[in-house]
Tab-separated table of C-alpha atoms and ligand atoms in Angstrom:
chain	number	residue	atom	x	y	z
A	1	MET	CA	11.363	65.879	-36.275
A	2	SER	CA	12.990	69.586	-36.018
A	3	ARG	CA	16.358	69.721	-33.861
A	4	LEU	CA	15.628	70.875	-30.360
A	5	ASP	CA	17.712	71.282	-27.589
A	6	THR	CA	16.998	69.218	-24.460
A	7	ARG	CA	15.243	71.724	-22.613
A	8	ALA	CA	12.726	72.393	-25.366
A	9	LYS	CA	12.489	68.412	-25.721
A	10	LEU	CA	11.819	68.491	-21.866
A	11	SER	CA	8.799	70.718	-22.321
A	12	ILE	CA	7.261	69.027	-24.704
A	13	LEU	CA	7.655	65.120	-23.640
A	14	ALA	CA	7.289	65.831	-19.847
A	15	ASP	CA	3.717	67.743	-21.175
A	16	ALA	CA	2.963	64.722	-23.345
A	17	ALA	CA	3.527	62.342	-20.053
A	18	LYS	CA	0.796	64.169	-18.166
A	19	TYR	CA	-2.097	62.355	-19.656
A	20	ASP	CA	-0.556	59.198	-17.807
A	21	ALA	CA	-2.306	58.786	-14.172
A	22	SER	CA	-0.338	55.678	-13.556
A	23	CYS	CA	2.974	56.767	-11.979
A	24	ALA	CA	2.354	56.607	-8.120
A	25	SER	CA	4.865	54.574	-6.408
A	26	SER	CA	4.302	52.117	-3.600
A	27	GLY	CA	5.619	49.080	-2.088
A	28	THR	CA	9.319	49.208	-3.166
A	29	SER	CA	12.063	48.681	-0.528
A	30	LYS	CA	15.599	50.274	-0.802
A	31	ARG	CA	17.207	48.685	-3.754
A	32	ASP	CA	20.727	48.320	-1.975
A	33	SER	CA	19.613	46.017	0.484
A	34	SER	CA	23.456	44.541	0.414
A	35	GLY	CA	24.163	47.311	2.957
A	36	LYS	CA	26.786	48.541	0.296
A	37	LYS	CA	27.768	52.088	0.597
A	38	GLY	CA	27.819	54.059	-2.742
A	39	GLY	CA	25.427	54.334	-5.175
A	40	LEU	CA	22.711	57.442	-6.064
A	41	GLY	CA	19.569	57.655	-3.951
A	42	SER	CA	17.220	55.257	-2.359
A	43	THR	CA	13.425	55.337	-2.641
A	44	GLU	CA	13.356	55.746	1.116
A	45	GLY	CA	15.221	58.871	1.400
A	46	SER	CA	13.543	61.925	1.285
A	47	GLY	CA	13.669	64.560	-1.522
A	48	ILE	CA	11.138	67.029	-2.833
A	49	CYS	CA	8.001	65.404	-2.393
A	50	HIS	CA	5.234	65.940	-4.836
A	51	SER	CA	2.685	62.929	-4.304
A	52	TYR	CA	1.851	60.591	-1.436
A	53	ALA	CA	1.858	57.066	-2.324
A	54	PRO	CA	-0.552	54.692	-1.023
A	55	ASP	CA	1.878	53.513	1.755
A	56	GLY	CA	1.890	57.358	2.926
A	57	ARG	CA	5.314	57.986	1.518
A	58	CYS	CA	6.000	61.220	-0.665
A	59	ILE	CA	8.015	60.432	-3.484
A	60	SER	CA	8.753	62.697	-6.611
A	61	LEU	CA	9.620	61.323	-9.977
A	62	LEU	CA	10.963	62.868	-13.443
A	63	LYS	CA	7.794	61.725	-15.531
A	64	ILE	CA	8.370	62.039	-19.253
A	65	LEU	CA	8.289	60.177	-22.738
A	66	LEU	CA	11.084	58.990	-24.498
A	67	THR	CA	9.384	60.594	-27.726
A	68	ASN	CA	5.564	61.760	-28.317
A	69	ALA	CA	5.852	60.290	-31.981
A	70	CYS	CA	4.181	57.024	-32.449
A	71	VAL	CA	3.171	54.591	-35.167
A	72	PHE	CA	-0.259	53.680	-33.618
A	73	ASP	CA	-3.080	55.963	-33.750
A	74	CYS	CA	-5.233	55.400	-30.663
A	75	HIS	CA	-8.175	58.049	-30.801
A	76	TYR	CA	-8.089	59.540	-27.235
A	77	CYS	CA	-4.182	59.712	-27.575
A	78	ILE	CA	-2.653	63.491	-28.062
A	79	ASN	CA	0.444	61.643	-29.546
A	80	ARG	CA	-1.333	59.409	-31.967
A	81	LYS	CA	0.211	59.358	-35.418
A	82	SER	CA	-2.649	61.536	-37.048
A	83	SER	CA	-2.028	64.107	-34.385
A	84	ASN	CA	-0.874	67.535	-35.211
A	85	VAL	CA	1.522	68.104	-32.522
A	86	GLN	CA	5.281	69.180	-32.438
A	87	ARG	CA	7.547	65.985	-32.213
A	88	ALA	CA	10.379	65.413	-29.829
A	89	ARG	CA	12.441	62.514	-28.775
A	90	PHE	CA	15.111	61.927	-26.344
A	91	THR	CA	18.065	59.850	-26.784
A	92	VAL	CA	18.785	57.437	-23.862
A	93	GLU	CA	21.729	59.433	-22.870
A	94	GLU	CA	19.824	62.491	-22.516
A	95	VAL	CA	16.851	60.732	-20.556
A	96	VAL	CA	19.935	59.275	-18.262
A	97	ASP	CA	21.693	62.874	-17.930
A	98	LEU	CA	18.343	64.571	-17.056
A	99	THR	CA	17.466	61.728	-14.377
A	100	LEU	CA	20.900	62.082	-12.790
A	101	SER	CA	21.268	65.586	-12.704
A	102	PHE	CA	17.657	66.127	-11.540
A	103	TYR	CA	18.274	63.581	-8.728
A	104	ARG	CA	21.499	65.127	-7.693
A	105	ARG	CA	19.600	68.609	-7.409
A	106	ASN	CA	17.309	66.730	-5.065
A	107	TYR	CA	14.466	67.904	-7.537
A	108	ILE	CA	13.236	63.967	-7.884
A	109	GLU	CA	13.514	60.761	-6.488
A	110	GLY	CA	12.905	58.840	-9.417
A	111	LEU	CA	11.868	58.139	-12.923
A	112	PHE	CA	9.103	57.275	-14.733
A	113	LEU	CA	9.537	56.619	-18.264
A	114	SER	CA	6.583	56.092	-20.756
A	115	SER	CA	6.912	56.238	-24.564
A	116	GLY	CA	5.217	56.324	-27.904
A	117	ILE	CA	5.945	53.561	-30.071
A	118	ILE	CA	8.776	54.051	-32.677
A	119	ARG	CA	9.512	51.804	-35.591
A	120	SER	CA	8.446	48.523	-33.436
A	121	PRO	CA	7.180	47.447	-29.887
A	122	ASP	CA	10.626	45.773	-29.801
A	123	TYR	CA	12.915	48.726	-30.543
A	124	THR	CA	11.057	51.241	-28.362
A	125	MET	CA	11.126	48.597	-25.186
A	126	GLU	CA	14.998	48.033	-25.945
A	127	GLN	CA	15.317	51.988	-25.715
A	128	LEU	CA	13.401	52.069	-22.304
A	129	VAL	CA	15.449	49.298	-20.851
A	130	GLU	CA	18.894	50.850	-22.214
A	131	VAL	CA	17.977	53.835	-20.188
A	132	ALA	CA	17.075	51.827	-16.849
A	133	ARG	CA	20.231	49.719	-17.546
A	134	GLN	CA	22.554	52.777	-17.715
A	135	LEU	CA	21.025	54.291	-14.852
A	136	ARG	CA	21.356	51.153	-12.873
A	137	GLU	CA	24.764	49.475	-14.107
A	138	VAL	CA	26.580	52.701	-15.350
A	139	HIS	CA	25.592	55.217	-12.563
A	140	GLN	CA	24.671	52.903	-9.793
A	141	PHE	CA	21.224	54.865	-9.616
A	142	ARG	CA	19.174	53.531	-6.658
A	143	GLY	CA	16.472	55.738	-6.890
A	144	TYR	CA	12.905	54.523	-7.993
A	145	ILE	CA	12.234	53.489	-11.564
A	146	HIS	CA	8.776	52.858	-12.973
A	147	LEU	CA	8.728	51.982	-16.838
A	148	LYS	CA	6.037	51.821	-18.814
A	149	THR	CA	5.749	48.321	-20.906
A	150	ILE	CA	4.542	47.635	-24.330
A	151	PRO	CA	2.601	44.741	-24.564
A	152	ASP	CA	3.730	43.565	-27.954
A	153	ALA	CA	7.544	43.647	-26.785
A	154	ASP	CA	9.157	40.413	-26.681
A	155	PRO	CA	8.906	38.740	-23.051
A	156	ASP	CA	12.683	38.765	-22.962
A	157	LEU	CA	12.714	42.479	-23.039
A	158	VAL	CA	9.921	42.989	-20.255
A	159	HIS	CA	11.820	40.574	-18.390
A	160	ALA	CA	15.157	42.470	-18.507
A	161	ALA	CA	12.829	45.810	-17.831
A	162	GLY	CA	11.695	44.334	-14.366
A	163	LEU	CA	15.252	43.577	-13.282
A	164	TYR	CA	15.923	47.231	-13.552
A	165	ALA	CA	12.893	48.943	-12.769
A	166	ASP	CA	10.941	49.048	-9.553
A	167	ARG	CA	7.328	48.955	-11.030
A	168	LEU	CA	6.174	48.209	-14.540
A	169	SER	CA	2.964	48.959	-15.864
A	170	ILE	CA	1.030	47.999	-18.738
A	171	ASN	CA	-2.160	50.135	-19.581
A	172	VAL	CA	-5.338	48.323	-20.224
A	173	GLU	CA	-6.681	51.577	-21.586
A	174	LEU	CA	-10.410	50.915	-21.816
A	175	PRO	CA	-12.721	49.067	-19.471
A	176	THR	CA	-14.377	47.010	-22.364
A	177	VAL	CA	-12.829	44.861	-25.327
A	178	SER	CA	-15.377	46.850	-27.664
A	179	GLY	CA	-13.943	50.323	-26.410
A	180	LEU	CA	-10.709	49.372	-27.220
A	181	SER	CA	-11.151	48.153	-30.469
A	182	ARG	CA	-13.216	51.085	-31.383
A	183	LEU	CA	-10.551	53.804	-29.849
A	184	ALA	CA	-7.405	51.885	-30.386
A	185	PRO	CA	-7.751	49.476	-33.309
A	186	GLU	CA	-4.252	48.513	-33.316
A	187	LYS	CA	-4.235	47.425	-29.662
A	188	SER	CA	-5.915	43.990	-28.741
A	189	ALA	CA	-7.182	43.324	-25.196
A	190	PRO	CA	-5.825	39.434	-25.346
A	191	ARG	CA	-2.317	40.820	-25.919
A	192	ILE	CA	-2.512	43.495	-23.152
A	193	GLU	CA	-3.878	40.737	-20.751
A	194	GLY	CA	-1.525	37.841	-21.973
A	195	ALA	CA	1.431	40.420	-21.144
A	196	MET	CA	-0.153	41.277	-17.591
A	197	ARG	CA	-0.061	37.643	-17.020
A	198	HIS	CA	3.594	37.214	-18.047
A	199	LEU	CA	4.167	39.813	-15.986
A	200	ARG	CA	2.490	38.515	-12.889
A	201	GLY	CA	4.235	35.131	-13.635
A	202	SER	CA	8.009	36.817	-13.716
A	203	ILE	CA	6.903	39.046	-10.594
A	204	GLU	CA	5.845	35.971	-8.533
A	205	ASP	CA	9.024	33.739	-9.560
A	206	GLY	CA	11.129	36.844	-8.465
A	207	HIS	CA	9.479	37.044	-5.261
A	208	ASP	CA	9.837	32.909	-4.800
A	209	ALA	CA	13.590	33.068	-5.675
A	210	ARG	CA	14.463	35.981	-3.374
A	211	LYS	CA	12.994	34.001	-0.525
A	212	ARG	CA	15.156	30.963	-1.134
A	213	TYR	CA	18.219	32.778	-2.204
A	214	LYS	CA	19.200	36.399	-0.868
A	215	SER	CA	21.438	36.916	-3.863
A	216	ALA	CA	18.599	36.486	-6.526
A	217	PRO	CA	18.219	39.711	-8.540
A	218	LYS	CA	15.007	41.596	-7.679
A	219	PHE	CA	12.498	41.434	-10.315
A	220	ALA	CA	10.162	44.730	-10.442
A	221	PRO	CA	9.791	44.652	-6.752
A	222	ALA	CA	6.845	47.428	-6.205
A	223	GLY	CA	5.056	45.109	-8.734
A	224	GLN	CA	2.737	46.100	-11.635
A	225	SER	CA	0.000	48.562	-12.298
A	226	THR	CA	-2.395	49.892	-14.897
A	227	GLN	CA	-4.364	52.762	-16.171
A	228	MET	CA	-7.977	52.885	-17.350
A	229	ILE	CA	-9.432	55.961	-19.238
A	230	VAL	CA	-12.691	56.705	-17.937
A	231	GLY	CA	-15.382	58.451	-19.806
A	232	ALA	CA	-14.059	58.174	-23.598
A	233	ASP	CA	-16.406	55.213	-24.167
A	234	SER	CA	-19.745	54.091	-23.053
A	235	ALA	CA	-18.502	51.781	-20.195
A	236	ASN	CA	-20.381	52.751	-17.056
A	237	ASP	CA	-19.166	52.634	-13.519
A	238	THR	CA	-20.055	49.093	-12.708
A	239	GLU	CA	-18.301	47.744	-15.435
A	240	ILE	CA	-15.339	49.688	-14.888
A	241	VAL	CA	-15.148	48.498	-11.189
A	242	THR	CA	-15.898	44.772	-12.281
A	243	LYS	CA	-13.104	45.223	-15.024
A	244	ALA	CA	-10.536	46.404	-12.274
A	245	SER	CA	-11.628	43.744	-9.667
A	246	GLY	CA	-11.036	40.936	-12.472
A	247	LEU	CA	-7.631	42.652	-12.951
A	248	TYR	CA	-6.672	42.938	-9.320
A	249	GLY	CA	-7.231	39.303	-8.882
A	250	ARG	CA	-6.033	37.838	-12.147
A	251	PHE	CA	-2.857	39.714	-12.356
A	252	GLY	CA	-2.150	40.671	-9.081
A	253	LEU	CA	-1.945	44.342	-9.840
A	254	ARG	CA	-0.599	46.894	-7.036
A	255	ARG	CA	-3.319	49.596	-8.472
A	256	VAL	CA	-5.384	50.401	-10.806
A	257	TYR	CA	-5.410	54.122	-11.806
A	258	TYR	CA	-8.631	55.479	-13.142
A	259	SER	CA	-7.919	58.656	-15.381
A	260	ALA	CA	-10.701	60.997	-16.273
A	261	PHE	CA	-10.899	61.389	-20.253
A	262	SER	CA	-9.944	64.965	-21.120
A	263	PRO	CA	-10.598	66.403	-24.443
A	264	ILE	CA	-7.426	67.048	-26.551
A	265	PRO	CA	-6.613	69.473	-29.108
A	266	ASP	CA	-7.762	68.051	-32.620
A	267	ALA	CA	-9.508	65.561	-31.106
A	268	SER	CA	-11.071	62.697	-33.296
A	269	SER	CA	-14.620	63.002	-34.080
A	270	VAL	CA	-15.682	59.533	-32.385
A	271	LEU	CA	-14.458	60.885	-28.951
A	272	PRO	CA	-17.153	62.763	-26.211
A	273	LEU	CA	-16.633	66.530	-26.477
A	274	GLN	CA	-16.547	66.999	-22.848
A	275	ARG	CA	-14.444	65.363	-20.016
A	276	PRO	CA	-16.703	63.405	-17.302
A	277	PRO	CA	-16.717	65.290	-13.751
A	278	LEU	CA	-13.983	65.017	-11.995
A	279	MET	CA	-16.008	63.694	-9.206
A	280	ARG	CA	-16.392	60.636	-11.186
A	281	GLU	CA	-12.884	59.533	-11.025
A	282	HIS	CA	-12.696	60.054	-7.316
A	283	ARG	CA	-15.757	57.899	-6.476
A	284	LEU	CA	-14.198	55.288	-8.739
A	285	TYR	CA	-11.051	55.680	-6.470
A	286	GLN	CA	-13.118	55.248	-3.460
A	287	SER	CA	-14.914	52.335	-4.807
A	288	ASP	CA	-11.358	50.818	-5.809
A	289	TRP	CA	-10.262	51.564	-2.123
A	290	LEU	CA	-13.572	49.821	-0.692
A	291	MET	CA	-12.580	46.539	-2.438
A	292	ARG	CA	-8.899	46.615	-1.643
A	293	PHE	CA	-9.350	47.641	1.814
A	294	TYR	CA	-12.879	47.245	3.097
A	295	GLY	CA	-13.731	43.685	1.674
A	296	TYR	CA	-16.538	44.999	-0.899
A	297	SER	CA	-16.921	42.786	-3.891
A	298	PRO	CA	-17.317	44.496	-7.190
A	299	GLN	CA	-21.281	43.327	-7.014
A	300	GLU	CA	-21.754	45.251	-3.758
A	301	VAL	CA	-20.118	48.402	-5.093
A	302	GLY	CA	-22.505	48.059	-8.135
A	303	ALA	CA	-25.116	47.620	-5.664
A	304	ALA	CA	-24.453	51.027	-4.676
A	305	ALA	CA	-24.986	52.459	-8.333
A	306	ASP	CA	-28.046	53.960	-9.878
A	307	THR	CA	-30.006	52.021	-12.372
A	308	SER	CA	-27.733	52.914	-15.142
A	309	GLY	CA	-24.910	51.397	-13.439
A	310	MET	CA	-23.410	54.826	-12.353
A	311	LEU	CA	-21.849	55.692	-9.064
A	312	ARG	CA	-23.716	58.800	-7.458
A	313	LEU	CA	-21.879	61.733	-7.645
A	314	ASP	CA	-23.369	63.607	-4.442
A	315	ILE	CA	-22.522	60.885	-1.876
A	316	ASP	CA	-19.697	58.442	-1.695
A	317	PRO	CA	-20.119	54.609	-2.906
A	318	LYS	CA	-19.996	53.684	1.317
A	319	LEU	CA	-22.396	55.450	2.128
A	320	ALA	CA	-24.773	54.820	-0.757
A	321	TRP	CA	-24.151	51.231	-0.119
A	322	ALA	CA	-25.287	51.650	3.713
A	323	LEU	CA	-28.365	53.770	2.843
A	324	LYS	CA	-29.418	50.971	0.677
A	325	HIS	CA	-29.066	48.471	3.221
A	326	ARG	CA	-30.227	50.019	6.388
A	327	ASP	CA	-31.348	46.737	7.849
A	328	ARG	CA	-27.766	45.932	8.362
A	329	PHE	CA	-27.421	49.050	10.883
A	330	PRO	CA	-27.278	50.200	13.260
A	331	LEU	CA	-24.329	47.910	14.781
A	332	ASP	CA	-23.055	47.844	18.138
A	333	VAL	CA	-19.562	49.635	18.816
A	334	ASN	CA	-18.895	47.216	21.587
A	335	SER	CA	-19.489	44.006	19.817
A	336	ALA	CA	-19.876	44.026	16.139
A	337	PRO	CA	-17.115	42.327	14.159
A	338	ARG	CA	-14.467	44.083	12.202
A	339	GLU	CA	-16.058	43.003	8.808
A	340	ALA	CA	-19.130	45.189	9.624
A	341	LEU	CA	-17.768	47.935	11.695
A	342	LEU	CA	-15.487	48.478	8.267
A	343	ARG	CA	-18.996	49.085	6.583
A	344	VAL	CA	-20.230	52.281	8.641
A	345	PRO	CA	-19.680	55.339	6.599
A	346	GLY	CA	-17.092	57.589	8.122
A	347	LEU	CA	-15.190	54.565	9.859
A	348	GLY	CA	-12.139	54.159	8.178
A	349	VAL	CA	-9.573	51.390	8.930
A	350	LYS	CA	-7.619	53.168	11.472
A	351	ALA	CA	-10.652	54.054	13.473
A	352	VAL	CA	-11.874	50.602	13.615
A	353	ASN	CA	-8.301	49.236	14.357
A	354	GLY	CA	-8.627	51.959	17.214
A	355	ILE	CA	-12.277	50.860	18.234
A	356	LEU	CA	-11.289	47.047	18.323
A	357	SER	CA	-8.082	47.709	20.375
A	358	ALA	CA	-10.117	50.135	22.840
A	359	ARG	CA	-13.042	47.915	23.619
A	360	ARG	CA	-10.629	45.117	24.796
A	361	TRP	CA	-10.298	47.189	28.063
A	362	ARG	CA	-13.656	48.830	28.526
A	363	ARG	CA	-17.188	49.729	26.792
A	364	LEU	CA	-17.235	52.594	24.652
A	365	ARG	CA	-19.443	55.416	24.441
A	366	ILE	CA	-20.183	57.631	21.239
A	367	GLU	CA	-17.694	60.326	22.643
A	368	ASP	CA	-15.247	57.882	22.417
A	369	VAL	CA	-15.699	56.879	18.471
A	370	ALA	CA	-16.038	60.827	18.173
A	371	ARG	CA	-12.111	61.154	19.058
A	372	LEU	CA	-11.264	58.546	16.528
A	373	THR	CA	-12.918	59.872	13.486
A	374	VAL	CA	-13.326	63.243	11.696
A	375	SER	CA	-17.279	63.837	12.166
A	376	ILE	CA	-19.335	61.712	14.274
A	377	ALA	CA	-22.576	63.379	12.697
A	378	LYS	CA	-21.952	60.919	9.824
A	379	LEU	CA	-21.765	57.878	12.033
A	380	ARG	CA	-24.292	58.435	14.925
A	381	PRO	CA	-27.448	56.827	12.704
A	382	PHE	CA	-25.108	53.817	12.314
A	383	LEU	CA	-23.951	53.012	15.746
A	384	ILE	CA	-24.929	51.944	18.927
A	385	ALA	CA	-22.922	52.551	22.071
A	386	ASP	CA	-23.020	52.709	25.660
A	387	GLY	CA	-25.718	55.436	26.250
A	388	TRP	CA	-25.916	56.002	22.551
A	389	LYS	CA	-29.164	54.461	20.616
A	390	PRO	CA	-30.366	56.168	17.195
A	391	ASN	CA	-33.733	55.754	15.788
A	392	VAL	CA	-34.284	52.920	13.661
A	393	LEU	CA	-32.818	53.875	10.374
A	394	SER	CA	-35.301	52.202	8.135
A	395	ASP	CA	-37.936	54.354	9.770
A	396	ARG	CA	-35.821	57.655	9.069
A	397	ALA	CA	-36.814	58.787	5.423
A	398	ASP	CA	-35.030	61.896	6.126
A	399	LEU	CA	-31.650	60.170	6.683
A	400	GLU	CA	-29.669	61.102	3.564
A	401	PRO	CA	-29.905	64.881	4.158
A	402	LEU	CA	-28.559	64.079	7.706
A	403	VAL	CA	-25.485	62.170	6.491
A	404	ALA	CA	-24.840	63.218	2.993
A	405	PRO	CA	-22.197	65.883	2.419
A	406	LYS	CA	-23.247	69.410	2.179
A	407	ARG	CA	-23.532	71.055	-1.393
A	408	GLU	CA	-20.861	73.384	-0.495
A	409	GLN	CA	-18.517	70.620	0.019
A	410	LEU	CA	-19.154	69.246	-3.213
A	411	GLU	CA	-18.446	72.419	-5.000
A	412	LEU	CA	-15.369	72.967	-2.979
A	413	PHE	CA	-14.328	69.560	-4.410
A	414	ALA	CA	-15.371	70.422	-8.088
A	415	ALA	CA	-13.453	73.722	-7.782
B	501	SF4	S1	0.455	53.379	-28.440
B	501	SF4	FE1	0.327	54.799	-26.937
B	501	SF4	S2	1.576	56.733	-27.332
B	501	SF4	FE2	0.723	55.577	-29.227
B	501	SF4	S3	-1.044	56.449	-29.793
B	501	SF4	FE3	-1.819	54.509	-28.415
B	501	SF4	S4	-1.822	55.275	-26.430
B	501	SF4	FE4	-0.760	57.245	-27.618
């Protein structure tokens, strides 16, 4: 590895980190809950905001790799052993100094740190933990820390990481076991899932301990997340959604991130030549949202897919499901239960809550619903309200063109 100054390393290692999508933060609370003064930063404070977390807060993170050198050879990864990229490696002190100086300049509110595997999983994990330890214990850093966890590392090291980091993540990488063994032969699905299970246990123990003893140390208070690469193997959307649902259920994940495979320079010949449409990644996020906040099962999301198990790109999965289940509509906005209203295309959680609270006082007209939504045109065929009754949906062969987004809207998104 040639000698590089910190600026050159930053350029290489920030660029190398851009392929990891799992760095949005959410659900953490201010670390200094003791109320003591002193210490740097707080995840609840405001800085320069670059991304929105699911809880609505803006947060900006310094997102880097400790090193892009790696002893593994995952086909889809630009940092794999056989890749012909320039390598760089930060020392622990360099990452600590960069984080502090960026924080003090108000460029960031936290750190996302991942790494290629150097020497061994344990050695790499030790280095990641040491960065977090120095930030917390030596510099009293109270900003957000997200550490990528190496699945094969010693559980004691992973435990130490959880005592310093707000969030830990372990990448499941690919939706199927066969995809993983073909494209990442040194990784093992059972070992990855074993590490996630172990992490879940530690996170839950940490929560229980904090409920009983205020002084108990926090353990990864923002939970764990993972990332799946989409489009590098042959898994279809139904398989991906089913896998994600299983991960949420079994490991209590806060988020599954979907990262559309992007062709890398000097790519392995076993990879596809083109990235999947960005809209596919977007539809998977919408499906994920349906499962987490709208009560859809993975089977129901799968029912919205086409015969090859792929979600439609031209309409969102909620609308696709509704069009396939026309017998469930129209719903009376003045009497339908919350779970049913959440299935109406175009009605979000906030709008449904607004409907439920308004109808306690009076009967609603379609104009009242319009005030709670962005576009009433999409909703009209699915709702009955005072003074409004649509034609019976099952009789309307022309319904889809009426409610589907216009072609120009889709092109705008693609652009
Ligand atoms: S272990 Fe991580 S960094 Fe190394 S090749 Fe695989 S995906 Fe890339």
